[in-house]
Amino acid sequence: MPVTPFRPTDRANLAHLLASYRTWLLENTAEVAEAERVGVEIRNLKETDWQPQGYHLARAADGDVTGCIVMKLVDDTVLISRFHVSRPGGGTGRLLLNYALQIAASQRVRCVELDTSIKMVAAQHLYLSLGFVDVTKEHDAPEAGVIYFRKVLR
């Protein structure tokens, strides 16, 4: 299953995947504000100027988009967001996260950071299995119900 940067031709497939993520958020976490932010992103999807920053997509053999991850470079840190897969448990999440870690390492960044809801237990296990550390206590203003993770690369 390949992972590739977002292309304008992916817009409809990515919008569909993000809409399913938005629905999942509302049904499983009741995070209305975050779901609204996802809705805004769906309406404003566009290719970014700087790669590897932006959306990256996992694709099934038939080309269907099965997962996404957003990487944003801030100083010497890659921030990960919008990490979602349509078929949990099939290895797509691990594939996407390993891809992001490889991109970050190739850019010689210091660390990769992300956060997740306390309700997303499977995601937490994945992050820990790949060497991320819970840094919630180090966060200046942690959001209620959110766990913050970091992986130092160098």
Coordinates of N, CA, C and O in Angstrom, one line a residue:
M1 N 0.9 -1.2 0.0 CA 0.0 0.0 0.0 C 0.9 1.2 0.0 O 1.6 1.5 1.0
P2 N 0.9 2.0 -1.0 CA 1.7 3.2 -1.1 C 1.1 4.4 -0.3 O -0.1 4.5 -0.1
V3 N 2.0 5.3 0.1 CA 1.7 6.5 0.8 C 2.2 7.6 -0.1 O 3.4 7.6 -0.5
T4 N 1.4 8.6 -0.5 CA 1.8 9.7 -1.4 C 1.3 11.0 -0.9 O 0.3 11.1 -0.2
P5 N 2.0 12.1 -1.3 CA 1.5 13.4 -0.9 C 0.1 13.6 -1.6 O -0.2 13.1 -2.7
F6 N -0.7 14.5 -1.0 CA -2.0 14.8 -1.6 C -1.8 15.5 -2.9 O -0.9 16.3 -3.1
R7 N -2.7 15.2 -3.9 CA -2.7 15.8 -5.2 C -4.1 16.4 -5.4 O -5.1 15.8 -4.8
P8 N -4.3 17.4 -6.2 CA -5.6 18.0 -6.5 C -6.6 16.9 -6.9 O -7.8 17.0 -6.6
T9 N -6.2 15.9 -7.6 CA -7.1 14.9 -8.1 C -7.6 14.0 -7.0 O -8.5 13.2 -7.1
D10 N -7.0 14.1 -5.8 CA -7.4 13.3 -4.6 C -8.5 14.0 -3.8 O -9.0 13.5 -2.8
R11 N -8.8 15.2 -4.2 CA -9.7 16.1 -3.4 C -11.0 15.3 -2.9 O -11.3 15.3 -1.8
A12 N -11.7 14.7 -3.9 CA -13.0 14.0 -3.5 C -12.8 12.9 -2.6 O -13.5 12.7 -1.6
N13 N -11.8 12.0 -2.8 CA -11.5 10.9 -2.0 C -11.1 11.3 -0.6 O -11.5 10.8 0.4
L14 N -10.2 12.4 -0.5 CA -9.8 12.8 0.8 C -11.0 13.5 1.6 O -11.1 13.3 2.8
A15 N -11.8 14.2 0.9 CA -13.0 14.9 1.5 C -13.9 13.8 2.1 O -14.4 13.9 3.2
H16 N -14.1 12.7 1.3 CA -14.9 11.6 1.8 C -14.3 11.0 3.1 O -15.0 10.7 4.1
L17 N -13.0 10.7 3.1 CA -12.3 10.2 4.2 C -12.4 11.1 5.4 O -12.7 10.6 6.6
L18 N -12.2 12.4 5.2 CA -12.3 13.3 6.3 C -13.7 13.5 6.9 O -13.9 13.7 8.1
A19 N -14.7 13.3 6.0 CA -16.1 13.4 6.4 C -16.4 12.2 7.3 O -17.1 12.3 8.3
S20 N -15.8 11.0 7.0 CA -16.0 9.9 7.9 C -15.3 10.1 9.2 O -15.8 9.6 10.3
Y21 N -14.1 10.7 9.2 CA -13.4 11.0 10.4 C -14.3 12.0 11.3 O -14.4 11.8 12.5
R22 N -14.8 13.0 10.6 CA -15.7 14.0 11.3 C -16.9 13.3 12.0 O -17.2 13.5 13.2
T23 N -17.5 12.4 11.3 CA -18.6 11.6 11.8 C -18.2 10.8 13.0 O -18.8 10.7 14.1
W24 N -17.0 10.1 12.9 CA -16.5 9.3 13.9 C -16.2 10.1 15.2 O -16.5 9.7 16.3
L25 N -15.6 11.3 15.0 CA -15.4 12.2 16.1 C -16.7 12.5 16.9 O -16.7 12.4 18.1
L26 N -17.7 12.9 16.2 CA -19.0 13.2 16.8 C -19.6 12.0 17.5 O -20.1 12.2 18.6
E27 N -19.5 10.9 16.9 CA -20.2 9.7 17.5 C -19.4 9.1 18.6 O -20.0 8.5 19.5
N28 N -18.1 9.2 18.6 CA -17.3 8.4 19.6 C -16.6 9.3 20.6 O -16.2 8.8 21.7
T29 N -16.4 10.6 20.4 CA -15.7 11.4 21.3 C -16.5 12.7 21.7 O -16.1 13.3 22.7
A30 N -17.6 13.0 21.0 CA -18.4 14.2 21.3 C -17.5 15.5 21.2 O -17.9 16.5 21.8
E31 N -16.5 15.4 20.4 CA -15.6 16.6 20.3 C -16.1 17.5 19.1 O -15.7 17.4 18.0
V32 N -17.2 18.3 19.4 CA -17.9 19.1 18.4 C -17.0 20.1 17.8 O -17.0 20.3 16.6
A33 N -16.2 20.8 18.6 CA -15.3 21.9 18.1 C -14.3 21.3 17.1 O -14.0 21.9 16.0
E34 N -13.7 20.1 17.4 CA -12.7 19.5 16.5 C -13.4 19.0 15.2 O -12.9 19.2 14.1
A35 N -14.6 18.5 15.4 CA -15.4 18.1 14.2 C -15.7 19.3 13.3 O -15.6 19.1 12.1
E36 N -16.0 20.4 13.9 CA -16.2 21.6 13.1 C -15.0 22.0 12.3 O -15.0 22.5 11.2
R37 N -13.8 21.9 13.0 CA -12.5 22.3 12.3 C -12.3 21.3 11.2 O -11.8 21.8 10.1
V38 N -12.6 20.1 11.3 CA -12.5 19.1 10.2 C -13.4 19.5 9.0 O -13.0 19.5 7.9
G39 N -14.6 19.9 9.4 CA -15.5 20.4 8.3 C -15.0 21.6 7.5 O -15.1 21.6 6.3
V40 N -14.3 22.5 8.2 CA -13.7 23.7 7.6 C -12.6 23.2 6.7 O -12.4 23.7 5.5
E41 N -11.8 22.3 7.1 CA -10.7 21.7 6.3 C -11.2 21.1 5.1 O -10.6 21.2 4.0
I42 N -12.3 20.3 5.2 CA -12.9 19.7 4.0 C -13.2 20.7 3.0 O -12.9 20.6 1.8
R43 N -13.8 21.8 3.4 CA -14.2 22.9 2.5 C -13.1 23.6 1.8 O -13.2 24.2 0.8
N44 N -11.9 23.6 2.5 CA -10.8 24.4 2.1 C -9.6 23.5 1.6 O -8.5 24.0 1.5
L45 N -9.8 22.3 1.2 CA -8.7 21.4 0.8 C -8.0 22.0 -0.4 O -8.6 22.4 -1.4
K46 N -6.7 22.1 -0.3 CA -5.9 22.5 -1.4 C -4.5 22.0 -1.2 O -4.0 21.6 -0.1
E47 N -3.7 21.9 -2.3 CA -2.4 21.4 -2.3 C -1.5 22.4 -1.6 O -1.7 23.6 -1.8
T48 N -0.6 22.0 -0.8 CA 0.3 22.9 -0.1 C 1.5 23.2 -1.0 O 1.8 22.5 -1.9
D49 N 2.2 24.4 -0.7 CA 3.3 24.8 -1.6 C 4.6 24.0 -1.2 O 5.5 23.9 -2.0
W50 N 4.7 23.6 0.0 CA 5.9 23.0 0.5 C 5.7 21.6 0.8 O 4.9 21.2 1.6
Q51 N 6.4 20.7 0.2 CA 6.3 19.3 0.5 C 7.6 18.9 1.3 O 8.6 19.5 1.0
P52 N 7.5 18.1 2.3 CA 6.5 17.1 2.6 C 5.4 17.6 3.5 O 4.6 16.9 4.0
Q53 N 5.3 18.9 3.7 CA 4.2 19.4 4.6 C 2.9 19.3 3.9 O 2.8 19.4 2.7
G54 N 1.9 19.0 4.7 CA 0.5 18.9 4.2 C 0.0 17.4 4.3 O 0.5 16.6 5.0
Y55 N -1.1 17.2 3.6 CA -1.7 15.9 3.7 C -0.9 14.8 2.9 O -0.3 15.1 1.8
H56 N -0.9 13.6 3.5 CA -0.3 12.5 2.8 C -1.3 11.4 2.9 O -2.0 11.2 4.0
L57 N -1.5 10.5 1.9 CA -2.5 9.6 1.8 C -2.0 8.2 1.6 O -1.1 7.9 0.8
A58 N -2.7 7.2 2.3 CA -2.4 5.8 2.1 C -3.4 5.4 1.1 O -4.6 5.8 1.1
R59 N -3.0 4.5 0.2 CA -3.9 4.0 -0.9 C -3.9 2.5 -1.0 O -2.9 1.9 -0.9
A60 N -5.1 2.0 -1.1 CA -5.2 0.5 -1.4 C -4.8 0.2 -2.8 O -4.5 1.1 -3.6
A61 N -4.7 -1.1 -3.1 CA -4.2 -1.5 -4.4 C -5.1 -0.9 -5.5 O -4.6 -0.7 -6.6
D62 N -6.3 -0.7 -5.3 CA -7.2 -0.2 -6.3 C -7.2 1.3 -6.4 O -7.9 1.9 -7.1
G63 N -6.3 2.0 -5.6 CA -6.2 3.4 -5.6 C -7.1 4.2 -4.6 O -6.9 5.4 -4.4
D64 N -8.0 3.4 -3.9 CA -8.9 4.1 -2.9 C -8.0 4.7 -1.8 O -7.1 4.0 -1.3
V65 N -8.4 5.8 -1.3 CA -7.7 6.4 -0.2 C -8.2 5.8 1.1 O -9.4 5.8 1.3
T66 N -7.3 5.2 1.8 CA -7.7 4.4 3.0 C -7.2 5.1 4.3 O -7.5 4.6 5.4
G67 N -6.4 6.1 4.2 CA -5.9 6.8 5.4 C -5.3 8.1 5.1 O -4.9 8.3 3.9
C68 N -5.1 9.0 6.0 CA -4.5 10.3 5.8 C -3.7 10.7 7.1 O -4.0 10.2 8.2
I69 N -2.8 11.6 6.8 CA -2.0 12.1 7.9 C -1.5 13.5 7.4 O -1.3 13.7 6.2
V70 N -1.5 14.5 8.3 CA -1.0 15.8 7.9 C 0.3 16.0 8.7 O 0.3 15.8 9.9
M71 N 1.3 16.5 8.0 CA 2.5 16.9 8.6 C 2.8 18.4 8.4 O 2.6 18.9 7.3
K72 N 3.1 19.1 9.5 CA 3.4 20.5 9.4 C 4.7 20.7 10.2 O 4.9 20.4 11.3
L73 N 5.6 21.4 9.5 CA 6.9 21.8 10.0 C 6.9 23.1 10.8 O 6.5 24.1 10.2
V74 N 7.2 23.0 12.1 CA 7.2 24.2 12.9 C 8.6 24.2 13.6 O 8.8 23.3 14.5
D75 N 9.5 25.2 13.2 CA 10.8 25.2 13.8 C 11.5 23.9 13.4 O 11.6 23.5 12.3
D76 N 11.9 23.1 14.5 CA 12.6 21.9 14.2 C 11.8 20.7 14.6 O 12.3 19.6 15.0
T77 N 10.4 20.9 14.5 CA 9.5 19.8 14.9 C 8.5 19.6 13.8 O 8.0 20.6 13.2
V78 N 8.1 18.4 13.6 CA 7.0 18.0 12.7 C 5.8 17.8 13.6 O 5.9 16.9 14.5
L79 N 4.7 18.5 13.4 CA 3.5 18.3 14.1 C 2.6 17.4 13.2 O 2.4 17.7 12.0
I80 N 2.0 16.4 13.8 CA 1.1 15.5 13.0 C -0.3 15.7 13.5 O -0.6 15.9 14.7
S81 N -1.2 15.8 12.5 CA -2.6 15.9 12.8 C -3.4 15.2 11.7 O -2.8 14.6 10.8
R82 N -4.7 15.2 11.9 CA -5.6 14.6 10.9 C -5.2 13.2 10.6 O -5.3 12.7 9.4
F83 N -4.7 12.4 11.5 CA -4.3 11.0 11.4 C -5.5 10.2 11.5 O -6.1 10.0 12.6
H84 N -6.0 9.6 10.3 CA -7.2 8.8 10.3 C -7.1 7.7 9.3 O -6.6 7.9 8.2
V85 N -7.6 6.6 9.6 CA -7.7 5.5 8.7 C -9.2 5.0 8.6 O -9.9 5.0 9.5
S86 N -9.5 4.5 7.4 CA -10.9 4.1 7.2 C -11.1 2.7 7.7 O -12.3 2.3 7.9
R87 N -10.1 1.9 7.7 CA -10.2 0.5 8.2 C -9.2 0.2 9.3 O -8.1 -0.3 9.1
P88 N -9.6 0.6 10.6 CA -8.6 0.4 11.7 C -8.2 -1.1 11.9 O -9.0 -2.0 11.6
G89 N -7.0 -1.3 12.3 CA -6.6 -2.6 12.6 C -5.9 -3.4 11.5 O -5.4 -4.5 11.6
G90 N -5.9 -2.7 10.3 CA -5.3 -3.4 9.1 C -3.8 -3.0 8.8 O -3.3 -3.4 7.8
G91 N -3.2 -2.2 9.7 CA -1.8 -1.8 9.5 C -1.7 -0.5 8.8 O -0.5 0.0 8.6
T92 N -2.7 0.1 8.3 CA -2.6 1.4 7.6 C -2.1 2.5 8.5 O -1.3 3.3 8.1
G93 N -2.6 2.6 9.7 CA -2.1 3.6 10.7 C -0.6 3.5 10.9 O 0.1 4.5 10.9
R94 N -0.1 2.3 11.2 CA 1.3 2.1 11.4 C 2.1 2.5 10.1 O 3.1 3.1 10.2
L95 N 1.6 2.1 9.0 CA 2.2 2.5 7.7 C 2.3 4.0 7.6 O 3.4 4.5 7.3
L96 N 1.3 4.7 7.8 CA 1.3 6.2 7.7 C 2.2 6.8 8.7 O 2.9 7.7 8.4
L97 N 2.2 6.3 9.9 CA 3.0 6.9 11.0 C 4.5 6.6 10.7 O 5.3 7.5 10.9
N98 N 4.8 5.4 10.3 CA 6.2 5.1 9.9 C 6.7 6.0 8.7 O 7.8 6.5 8.7
Y99 N 5.8 6.2 7.8 CA 6.1 7.1 6.6 C 6.4 8.5 7.1 O 7.4 9.1 6.7
A100 N 5.6 9.0 8.0 CA 5.8 10.4 8.5 C 7.1 10.5 9.3 O 7.8 11.4 9.2
L101 N 7.4 9.4 10.1 CA 8.7 9.4 10.8 C 9.9 9.4 9.9 O 10.9 10.1 10.1
Q102 N 9.8 8.7 8.8 CA 10.8 8.6 7.8 C 11.0 10.0 7.1 O 12.1 10.5 6.9
I103 N 9.9 10.6 6.8 CA 10.0 12.0 6.2 C 10.6 12.9 7.1 O 11.5 13.7 6.8
A104 N 10.2 12.9 8.4 CA 10.7 13.8 9.4 C 12.2 13.6 9.6 O 13.0 14.5 9.6
A105 N 12.6 12.3 9.6 CA 14.1 12.0 9.8 C 14.9 12.5 8.6 O 16.0 13.1 8.7
S106 N 14.3 12.4 7.4 CA 15.0 12.9 6.2 C 15.1 14.4 6.2 O 16.0 14.9 5.5
Q107 N 14.2 15.1 6.9 CA 14.3 16.5 6.9 C 15.1 17.0 8.1 O 15.2 18.2 8.4
R108 N 15.7 16.1 8.8 CA 16.6 16.3 10.0 C 15.9 17.2 11.1 O 16.6 18.0 11.7
V109 N 14.7 16.9 11.3 CA 14.0 17.6 12.4 C 14.4 16.9 13.7 O 14.8 15.8 13.8
R110 N 14.2 17.7 14.8 CA 14.5 17.2 16.1 C 13.5 16.2 16.7 O 13.9 15.2 17.3
C111 N 12.2 16.5 16.4 CA 11.2 15.6 17.0 C 9.9 15.6 16.2 O 9.7 16.5 15.4
V112 N 9.0 14.7 16.5 CA 7.7 14.6 16.0 C 6.7 14.7 17.1 O 6.9 14.0 18.1
E113 N 5.7 15.5 17.0 CA 4.7 15.6 18.1 C 3.3 15.4 17.5 O 3.0 15.8 16.4
L114 N 2.4 14.9 18.4 CA 1.0 14.7 18.0 C 0.2 14.7 19.3 O 0.7 14.5 20.4
D115 N -1.1 14.7 19.1 CA -2.0 14.6 20.3 C -3.2 13.7 19.9 O -3.4 13.6 18.7
T116 N -3.9 13.2 20.9 CA -5.0 12.4 20.6 C -6.0 12.5 21.8 O -5.6 12.9 22.9
S117 N -7.2 12.1 21.6 CA -8.2 12.1 22.6 C -7.9 10.9 23.6 O -7.4 9.9 23.2
I118 N -8.3 11.1 24.8 CA -8.1 10.0 25.8 C -9.0 8.8 25.4 O -8.7 7.7 25.9
K119 N -10.0 9.1 24.6 CA -10.9 8.0 24.1 C -10.3 7.1 23.0 O -10.8 6.1 22.7
M120 N -9.2 7.6 22.4 CA -8.6 6.9 21.3 C -7.5 6.0 21.8 O -6.3 6.2 21.5
V121 N -7.9 4.9 22.4 CA -7.0 4.0 23.1 C -6.1 3.3 22.1 O -4.9 3.1 22.3
A122 N -6.6 2.8 21.0 CA -5.8 2.1 20.0 C -4.7 3.0 19.4 O -3.6 2.5 19.2
A123 N -5.1 4.2 19.2 CA -4.1 5.2 18.7 C -2.9 5.4 19.7 O -1.8 5.4 19.4
Q124 N -3.3 5.5 21.0 CA -2.3 5.6 22.0 C -1.3 4.4 22.0 O -0.1 4.6 22.2
H125 N -1.9 3.2 21.9 CA -1.0 2.0 21.9 C -0.1 2.1 20.7 O 1.1 1.7 20.8
L126 N -0.6 2.5 19.5 CA 0.2 2.6 18.3 C 1.4 3.6 18.6 O 2.6 3.3 18.3
Y127 N 1.1 4.7 19.1 CA 2.1 5.8 19.3 C 3.2 5.2 20.3 O 4.4 5.4 20.0
L128 N 2.8 4.6 21.3 CA 3.8 4.1 22.3 C 4.6 3.0 21.7 O 5.8 2.9 21.9
S129 N 4.0 2.1 20.9 CA 4.7 1.0 20.2 C 5.8 1.5 19.3 O 6.7 0.8 19.0
L130 N 5.6 2.7 18.8 CA 6.6 3.3 17.8 C 7.6 4.3 18.5 O 8.3 5.0 17.8
G131 N 7.6 4.2 19.8 CA 8.6 5.0 20.6 C 8.2 6.4 21.0 O 9.0 7.2 21.4
F132 N 6.9 6.8 20.8 CA 6.5 8.1 21.3 C 6.3 8.0 22.8 O 6.1 6.9 23.3
V133 N 6.5 9.1 23.4 CA 6.4 9.2 24.9 C 5.2 10.2 25.2 O 5.1 11.3 24.6
D134 N 4.5 9.9 26.2 CA 3.4 10.8 26.7 C 4.1 12.0 27.4 O 4.8 11.8 28.4
V135 N 3.9 13.2 26.8 CA 4.5 14.4 27.4 C 3.4 15.4 27.8 O 3.6 16.6 27.9
T136 N 2.2 14.9 28.2 CA 1.1 15.7 28.6 C 1.5 16.6 29.7 O 1.1 17.8 29.7
K137 N 2.2 16.1 30.7 CA 2.6 16.9 31.9 C 3.6 18.0 31.5 O 3.7 19.0 32.3
E138 N 4.3 17.9 30.4 CA 5.2 19.0 30.0 C 4.5 20.1 29.2 O 5.1 21.1 29.0
H139 N 3.3 19.8 28.8 CA 2.6 20.8 28.0 C 2.1 22.0 28.8 O 1.6 21.8 29.9
D140 N 2.3 23.2 28.2 CA 2.0 24.4 28.9 C 0.5 24.5 29.3 O 0.2 24.9 30.4
A141 N -0.4 24.3 28.3 CA -1.8 24.4 28.6 C -2.5 23.2 28.0 O -3.1 23.3 26.9
P142 N -2.4 22.1 28.6 CA -3.1 20.9 28.0 C -4.6 21.0 27.9 O -5.2 21.6 28.8
E143 N -5.1 20.6 26.8 CA -6.6 20.7 26.6 C -7.2 19.5 27.4 O -6.6 18.4 27.3
A144 N -8.3 19.7 28.0 CA -8.9 18.6 28.7 C -9.3 17.4 27.8 O -9.8 17.6 26.7
G145 N -9.0 16.2 28.2 CA -9.3 15.0 27.4 C -8.3 14.7 26.3 O -8.6 13.9 25.5
V146 N -7.2 15.5 26.3 CA -6.2 15.3 25.2 C -4.9 14.8 25.9 O -4.5 15.2 26.9
I147 N -4.3 13.8 25.1 CA -3.0 13.3 25.5 C -2.0 13.7 24.5 O -2.2 13.6 23.3
Y148 N -0.8 14.3 24.9 CA 0.2 14.8 24.0 C 1.4 13.8 23.9 O 1.8 13.3 25.0
F149 N 1.9 13.5 22.7 CA 3.0 12.6 22.5 C 4.1 13.3 21.7 O 3.9 14.1 20.9
R150 N 5.3 12.8 22.0 CA 6.5 13.3 21.3 C 7.5 12.1 21.1 O 7.6 11.2 21.9
K151 N 8.1 12.1 19.9 CA 9.2 11.2 19.6 C 10.4 12.0 19.2 O 10.3 12.8 18.2
V152 N 11.5 11.9 20.0 CA 12.7 12.6 19.7 C 13.5 11.8 18.6 O 13.7 10.6 18.8
L153 N 13.9 12.5 17.5 CA 14.6 11.8 16.5 C 16.1 12.0 16.5 O 16.9 11.2 16.0
R154 N 16.5 13.2 17.1 CA 17.9 13.5 17.2 C 18.2 14.4 18.4 O 17.4 15.0 18.9

